Each structure stands twice: as C-alpha cells, then as structure tokens.
mmCIF file of C-alpha atoms in Angstrom:
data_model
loop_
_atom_site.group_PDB
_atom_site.id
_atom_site.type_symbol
_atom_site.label_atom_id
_atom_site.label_comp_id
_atom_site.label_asym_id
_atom_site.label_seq_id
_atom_site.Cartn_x
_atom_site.Cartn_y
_atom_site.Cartn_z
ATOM 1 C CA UNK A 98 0.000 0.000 0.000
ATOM 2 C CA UNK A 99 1.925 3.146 -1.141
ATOM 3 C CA UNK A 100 1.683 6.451 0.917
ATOM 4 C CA UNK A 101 -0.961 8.570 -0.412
ATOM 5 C CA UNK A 102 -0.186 12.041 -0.910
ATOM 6 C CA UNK A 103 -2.541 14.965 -1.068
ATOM 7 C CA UNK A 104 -1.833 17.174 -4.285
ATOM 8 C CA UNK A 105 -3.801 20.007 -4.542
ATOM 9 C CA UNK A 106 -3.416 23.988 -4.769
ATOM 10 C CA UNK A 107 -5.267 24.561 -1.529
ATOM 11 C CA UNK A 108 -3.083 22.387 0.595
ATOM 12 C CA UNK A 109 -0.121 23.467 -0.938
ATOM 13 C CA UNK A 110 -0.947 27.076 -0.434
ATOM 14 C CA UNK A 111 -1.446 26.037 2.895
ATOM 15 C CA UNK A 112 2.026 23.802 3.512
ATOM 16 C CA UNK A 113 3.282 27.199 2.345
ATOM 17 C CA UNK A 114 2.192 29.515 5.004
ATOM 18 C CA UNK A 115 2.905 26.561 7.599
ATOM 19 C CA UNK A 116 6.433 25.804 6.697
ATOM 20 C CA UNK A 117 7.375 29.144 6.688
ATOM 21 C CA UNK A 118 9.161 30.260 10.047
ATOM 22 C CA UNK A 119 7.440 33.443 10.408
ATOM 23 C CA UNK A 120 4.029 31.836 10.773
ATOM 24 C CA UNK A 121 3.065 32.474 14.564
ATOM 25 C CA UNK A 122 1.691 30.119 16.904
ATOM 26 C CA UNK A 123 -2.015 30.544 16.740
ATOM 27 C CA UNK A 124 -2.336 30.097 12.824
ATOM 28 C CA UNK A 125 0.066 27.533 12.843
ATOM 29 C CA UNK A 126 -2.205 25.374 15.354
ATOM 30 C CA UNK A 127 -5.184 26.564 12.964
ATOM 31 C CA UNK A 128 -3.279 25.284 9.799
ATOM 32 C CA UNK A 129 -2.204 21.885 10.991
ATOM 33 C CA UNK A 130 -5.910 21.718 12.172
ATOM 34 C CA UNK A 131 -7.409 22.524 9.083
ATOM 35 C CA UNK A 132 -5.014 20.063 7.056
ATOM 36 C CA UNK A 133 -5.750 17.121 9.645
ATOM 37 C CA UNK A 134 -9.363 17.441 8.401
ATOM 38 C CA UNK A 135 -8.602 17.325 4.888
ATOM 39 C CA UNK A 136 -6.201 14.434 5.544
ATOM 40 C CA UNK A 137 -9.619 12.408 7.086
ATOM 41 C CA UNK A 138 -11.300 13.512 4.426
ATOM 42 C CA UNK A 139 -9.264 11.725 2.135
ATOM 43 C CA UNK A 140 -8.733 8.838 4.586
ATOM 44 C CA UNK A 141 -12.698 8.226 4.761
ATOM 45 C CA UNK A 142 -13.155 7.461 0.879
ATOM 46 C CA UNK A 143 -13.455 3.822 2.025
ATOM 47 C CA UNK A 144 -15.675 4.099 4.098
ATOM 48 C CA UNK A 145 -18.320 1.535 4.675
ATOM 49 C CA UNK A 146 -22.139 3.630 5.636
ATOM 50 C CA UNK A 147 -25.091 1.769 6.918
ATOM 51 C CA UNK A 148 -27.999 1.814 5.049
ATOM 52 C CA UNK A 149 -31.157 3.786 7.113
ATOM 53 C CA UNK A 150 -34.301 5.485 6.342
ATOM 54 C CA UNK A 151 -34.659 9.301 7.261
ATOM 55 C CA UNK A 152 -37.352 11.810 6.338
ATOM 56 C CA UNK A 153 -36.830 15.081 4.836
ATOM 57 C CA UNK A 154 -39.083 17.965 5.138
ATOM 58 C CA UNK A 155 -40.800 16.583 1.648
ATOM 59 C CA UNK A 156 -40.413 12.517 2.159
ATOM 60 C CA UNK A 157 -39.347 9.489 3.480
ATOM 61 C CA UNK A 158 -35.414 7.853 1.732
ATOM 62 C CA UNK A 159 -33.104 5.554 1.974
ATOM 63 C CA UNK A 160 -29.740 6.992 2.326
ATOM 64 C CA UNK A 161 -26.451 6.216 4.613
ATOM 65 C CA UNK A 162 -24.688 6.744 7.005
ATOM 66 C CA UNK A 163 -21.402 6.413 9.298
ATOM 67 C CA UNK A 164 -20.849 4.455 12.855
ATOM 68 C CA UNK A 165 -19.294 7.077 14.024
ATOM 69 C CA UNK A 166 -18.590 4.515 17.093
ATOM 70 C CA UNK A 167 -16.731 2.205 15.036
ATOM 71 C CA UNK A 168 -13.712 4.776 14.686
ATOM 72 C CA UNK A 169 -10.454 5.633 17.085
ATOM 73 C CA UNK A 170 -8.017 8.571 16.999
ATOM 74 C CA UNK A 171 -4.530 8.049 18.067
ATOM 75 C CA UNK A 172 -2.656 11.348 18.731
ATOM 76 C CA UNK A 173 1.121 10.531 19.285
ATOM 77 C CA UNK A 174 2.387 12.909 21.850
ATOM 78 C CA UNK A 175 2.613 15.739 21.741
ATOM 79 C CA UNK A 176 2.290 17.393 17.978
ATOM 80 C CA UNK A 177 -0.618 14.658 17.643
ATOM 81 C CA UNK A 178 -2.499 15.995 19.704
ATOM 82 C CA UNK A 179 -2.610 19.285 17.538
ATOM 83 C CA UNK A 180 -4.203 17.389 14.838
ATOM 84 C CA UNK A 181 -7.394 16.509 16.725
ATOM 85 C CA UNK A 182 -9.184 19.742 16.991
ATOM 86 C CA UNK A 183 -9.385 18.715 12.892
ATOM 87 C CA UNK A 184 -10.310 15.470 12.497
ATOM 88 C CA UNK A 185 -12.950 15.436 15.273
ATOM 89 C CA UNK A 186 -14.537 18.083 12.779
ATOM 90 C CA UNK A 187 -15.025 15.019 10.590
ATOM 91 C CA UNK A 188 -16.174 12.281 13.349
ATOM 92 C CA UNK A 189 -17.080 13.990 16.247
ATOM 93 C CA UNK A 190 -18.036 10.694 18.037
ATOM 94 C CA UNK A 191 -14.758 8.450 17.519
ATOM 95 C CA UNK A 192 -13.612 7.110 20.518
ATOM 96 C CA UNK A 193 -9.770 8.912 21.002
ATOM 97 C CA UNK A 194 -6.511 7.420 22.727
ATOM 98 C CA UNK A 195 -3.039 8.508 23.445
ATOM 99 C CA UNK A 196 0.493 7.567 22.717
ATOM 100 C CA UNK A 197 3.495 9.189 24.286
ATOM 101 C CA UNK A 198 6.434 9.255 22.752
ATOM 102 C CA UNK A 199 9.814 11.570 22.580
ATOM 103 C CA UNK A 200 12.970 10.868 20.524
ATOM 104 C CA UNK A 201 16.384 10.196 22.341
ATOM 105 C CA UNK A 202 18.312 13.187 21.070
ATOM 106 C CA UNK A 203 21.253 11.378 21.276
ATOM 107 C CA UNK A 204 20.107 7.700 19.817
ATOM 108 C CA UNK A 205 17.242 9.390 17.798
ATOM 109 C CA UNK A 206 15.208 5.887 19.023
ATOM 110 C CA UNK A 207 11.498 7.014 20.196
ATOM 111 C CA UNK A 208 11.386 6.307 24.130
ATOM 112 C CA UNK A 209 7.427 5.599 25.173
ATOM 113 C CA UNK A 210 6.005 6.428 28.031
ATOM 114 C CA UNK A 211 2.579 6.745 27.999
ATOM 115 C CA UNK A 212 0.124 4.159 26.688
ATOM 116 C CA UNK A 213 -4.235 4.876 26.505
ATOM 117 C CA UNK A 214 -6.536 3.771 24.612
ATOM 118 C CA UNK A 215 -10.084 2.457 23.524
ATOM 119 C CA UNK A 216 -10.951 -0.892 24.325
ATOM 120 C CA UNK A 217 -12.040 -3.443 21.505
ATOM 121 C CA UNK A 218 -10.094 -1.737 18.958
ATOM 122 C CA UNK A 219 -10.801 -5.376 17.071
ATOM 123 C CA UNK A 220 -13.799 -3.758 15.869
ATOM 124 C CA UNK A 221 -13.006 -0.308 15.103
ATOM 125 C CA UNK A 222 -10.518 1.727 12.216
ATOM 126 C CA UNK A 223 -7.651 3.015 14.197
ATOM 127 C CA UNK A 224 -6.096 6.395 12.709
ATOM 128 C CA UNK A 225 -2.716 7.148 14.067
ATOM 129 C CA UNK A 226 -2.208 11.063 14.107
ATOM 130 C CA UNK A 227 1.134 12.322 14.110
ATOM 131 C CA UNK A 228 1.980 15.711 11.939
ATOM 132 C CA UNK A 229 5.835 14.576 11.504
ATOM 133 C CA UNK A 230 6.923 11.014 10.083
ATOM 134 C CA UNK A 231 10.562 11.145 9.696
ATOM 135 C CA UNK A 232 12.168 8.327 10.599
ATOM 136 C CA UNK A 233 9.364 6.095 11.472
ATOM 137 C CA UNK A 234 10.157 4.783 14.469
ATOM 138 C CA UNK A 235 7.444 6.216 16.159
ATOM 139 C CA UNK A 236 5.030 5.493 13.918
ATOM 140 C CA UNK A 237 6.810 1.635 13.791
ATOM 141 C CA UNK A 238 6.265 1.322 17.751
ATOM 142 C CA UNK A 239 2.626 2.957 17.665
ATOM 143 C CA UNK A 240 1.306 0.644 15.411
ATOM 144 C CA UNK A 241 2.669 -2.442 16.616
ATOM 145 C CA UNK A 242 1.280 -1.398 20.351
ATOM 146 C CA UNK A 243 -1.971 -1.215 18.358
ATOM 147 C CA UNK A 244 -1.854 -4.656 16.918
ATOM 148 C CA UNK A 245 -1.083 -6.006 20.197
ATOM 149 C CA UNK A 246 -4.072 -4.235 21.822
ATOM 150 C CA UNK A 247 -5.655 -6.417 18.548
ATOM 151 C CA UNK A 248 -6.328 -3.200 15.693
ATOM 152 C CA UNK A 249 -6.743 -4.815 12.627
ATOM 153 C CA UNK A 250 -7.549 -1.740 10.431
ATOM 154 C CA UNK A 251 -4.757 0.736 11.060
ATOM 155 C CA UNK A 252 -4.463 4.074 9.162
ATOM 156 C CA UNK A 253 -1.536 6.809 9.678
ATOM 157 C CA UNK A 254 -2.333 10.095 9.250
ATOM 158 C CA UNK A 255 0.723 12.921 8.344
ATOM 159 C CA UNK A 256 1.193 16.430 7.867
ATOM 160 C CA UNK A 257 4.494 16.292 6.157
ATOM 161 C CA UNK A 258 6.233 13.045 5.727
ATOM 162 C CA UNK A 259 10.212 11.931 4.486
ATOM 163 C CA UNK A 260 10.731 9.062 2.233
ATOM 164 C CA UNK A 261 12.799 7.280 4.717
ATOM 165 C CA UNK A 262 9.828 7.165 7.067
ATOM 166 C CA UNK A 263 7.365 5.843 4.288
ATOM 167 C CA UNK A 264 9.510 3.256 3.286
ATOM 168 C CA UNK A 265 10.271 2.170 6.943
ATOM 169 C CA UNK A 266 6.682 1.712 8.065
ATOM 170 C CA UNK A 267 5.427 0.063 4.744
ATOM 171 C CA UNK A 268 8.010 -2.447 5.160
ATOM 172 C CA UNK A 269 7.538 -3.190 8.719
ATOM 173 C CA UNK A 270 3.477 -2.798 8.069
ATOM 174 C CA UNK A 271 2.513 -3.007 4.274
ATOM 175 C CA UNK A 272 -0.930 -3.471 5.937
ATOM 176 C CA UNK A 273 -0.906 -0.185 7.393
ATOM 177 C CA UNK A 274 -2.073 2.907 4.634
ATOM 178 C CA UNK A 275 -0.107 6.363 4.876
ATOM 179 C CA UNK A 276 -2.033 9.543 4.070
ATOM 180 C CA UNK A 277 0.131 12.784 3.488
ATOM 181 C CA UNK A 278 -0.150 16.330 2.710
ATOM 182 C CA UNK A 279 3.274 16.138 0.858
ATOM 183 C CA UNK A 280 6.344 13.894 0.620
ATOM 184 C CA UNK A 281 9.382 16.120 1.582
ATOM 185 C CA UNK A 282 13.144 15.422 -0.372
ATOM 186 C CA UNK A 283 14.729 13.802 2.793
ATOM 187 C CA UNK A 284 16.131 13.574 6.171
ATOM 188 C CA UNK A 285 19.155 15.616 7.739
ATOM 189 C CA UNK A 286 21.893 14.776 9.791
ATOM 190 C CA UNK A 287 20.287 15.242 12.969
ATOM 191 C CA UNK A 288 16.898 13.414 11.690
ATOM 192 C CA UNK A 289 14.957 16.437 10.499
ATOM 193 C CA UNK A 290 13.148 16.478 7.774
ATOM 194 C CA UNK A 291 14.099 18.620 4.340
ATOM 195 C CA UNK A 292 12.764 21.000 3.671
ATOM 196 C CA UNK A 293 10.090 20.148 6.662
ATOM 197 C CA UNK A 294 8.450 23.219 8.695
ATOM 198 C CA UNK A 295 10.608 22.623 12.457
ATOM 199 C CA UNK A 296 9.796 20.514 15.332
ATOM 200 C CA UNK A 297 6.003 20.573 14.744
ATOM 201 C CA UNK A 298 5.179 19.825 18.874
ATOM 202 C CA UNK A 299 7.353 23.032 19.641
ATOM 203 C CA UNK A 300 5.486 25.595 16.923
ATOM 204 C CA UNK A 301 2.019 23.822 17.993
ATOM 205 C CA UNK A 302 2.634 24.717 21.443
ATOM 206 C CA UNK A 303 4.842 27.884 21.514
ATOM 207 C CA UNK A 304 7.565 26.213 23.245
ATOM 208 C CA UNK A 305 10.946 27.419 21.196
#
C-alpha cells in the first residue's frame, strides 16, 4: 500500500504559510488543524455507511450513514495531539486514545512512556495522528502497540512526511495505509526532515 499524498493547490498554499518560520503560533495550530481534516477527508473514501431510512421535510429515503462509534483517533504525543481539533470536525463521536512518545536526542530511538486507549479496537478503524513522520520509528512502535491491543484496520495520518519514514513503516506494516499532505526530499543529519516546517510539537505549542 503506497503512501498517499494529497496534491492540490489549496493544501499546498497552505504547507506554504505553515512551513514558513514566520508563521506564529495561533495560525500555525489553525493550519495543521485545518489540514488534519482534509487528511480524514481523504482517509474516509473507504468508508463503509449503513444503510437507514430518514425523512426530509418533503419525504421518506433511503440513504447512509457512518458508525461514528466504530472509529479511534490516536494522537502521538505531543504534535498529535494538535491534529485533533481537525479530524474530530469530521467524526465527532470516535472514541480517542493517546500515545506518548519523545525521541532520544542522542540515539534518535522514540522512548514511550505513555500508553491509553479504547478498548475493543478489534472492531473499530484506528487512525494514528502524528503531523511529523521522519524516521518512522514512532510510527513503527505505535502501530505495533496497536496490533497487540488487537487493531486490525490501522491508518496513519501525516502532515508532512520523508521518504525514509514511508519506506520504513510500509516495510515493517505493508498493511498499514499512509495519508500525506506532501512527501518532503529527505532527512538531515540530525533526523529532520528537508525541507520540513521545524519541530512541529514546539510551533504547535509555543515552546521554542
């Protein structure tokens, strides 16, 4: 399953203002808010709707719709979390759990340490939120914690994503379908992406 990347003029025009390093905090958080949602958007074209009967001001149809119920968001902390405000938008009822991670500056290996989420994710579509993949370790250890809390139907949702990262997790998970705004060129010396937009957790939050 190769990554999907959005290509379109609004989200590029979009990437623009958010990579650039004048951008302030609160339309930053806006931004990577408002391309979450299109990023669901995208994500939800498989989606399965039950068929039901409603009635419109003029008549009774059959039409369908989503189980909202059968859905989970997984922010990884802490930029994931800055993706929700967006994709709740979409399906305000999904259930929503939390993964925390930080890199080792040193080893650049994710460390976890903190672990919440849904129960029976056997019968719901698990999206993984996480505005940065890079490396994909992170994304590597939050979907295998997934699979062992027994997700079967993972999706991994990105703002900005490097080709190292892809290529990691679709080996490790071919299973597991990416959804981008944009494939960046690659990854530095120190694990950032390139061009990228920063450390997405500190801009989200104001914290550098």
């Amino acid at each position: 399953m190769k990554a999907i990347e959005l290509k379109h003029p609004l989200i590029e025009h979009k990437l623009a203002i958010l990579r650039d390093k004048h951008t302030g905090t609160k339309e930053f958080r806006e931004l990577v808010s408002e391309i979450a949602m299109f990023l669901c958007y995208e994500a939800m074209k498989d989606a399965v709707l039950e068929q039901t009967e409603i009635e419109t001001p003029i008549c009774k149809m059959q039409t369908g719709k989503l189980d909202e119920d059968k859905y989970a968001f997984i922010p990884i902390l802490r930029a994931g979390t800055g993706m929700l405000d967006g994709v709740i938008r979409v399906i305000p009822n999904a259930k929503i759990g939390h993964i925390g991670m930080y890199r080792d500056e040193k080893t650049f290996i994710p460390v976890n340490y903190y672990f919440k989420v849904p129960k029976d994710l056997e019968k719901r579509e698990v999206i993984i939120l996480d505005p940065m993949l890079a490396t994909g370790g992170s994304g590597i250890d939050a979907i295998e914690a997934l699979k062992a809390k027994g997700a079967k139907k993972i999706k991994f949702l990105s703002i900005i994503a490097a080709p190292e990262g892809i290529e990691k997790i679709e080996k490790a998970h071919p299973d597991v379908q990416i959804y981008c705004a944009h494939i960046d060129d690659h990854l530095n010396e120190n694990k950032y992406i390139v061009p990228g937009l920063g450390d997405a957790g500190d801009r989200i939050f104001g914290t550098k």
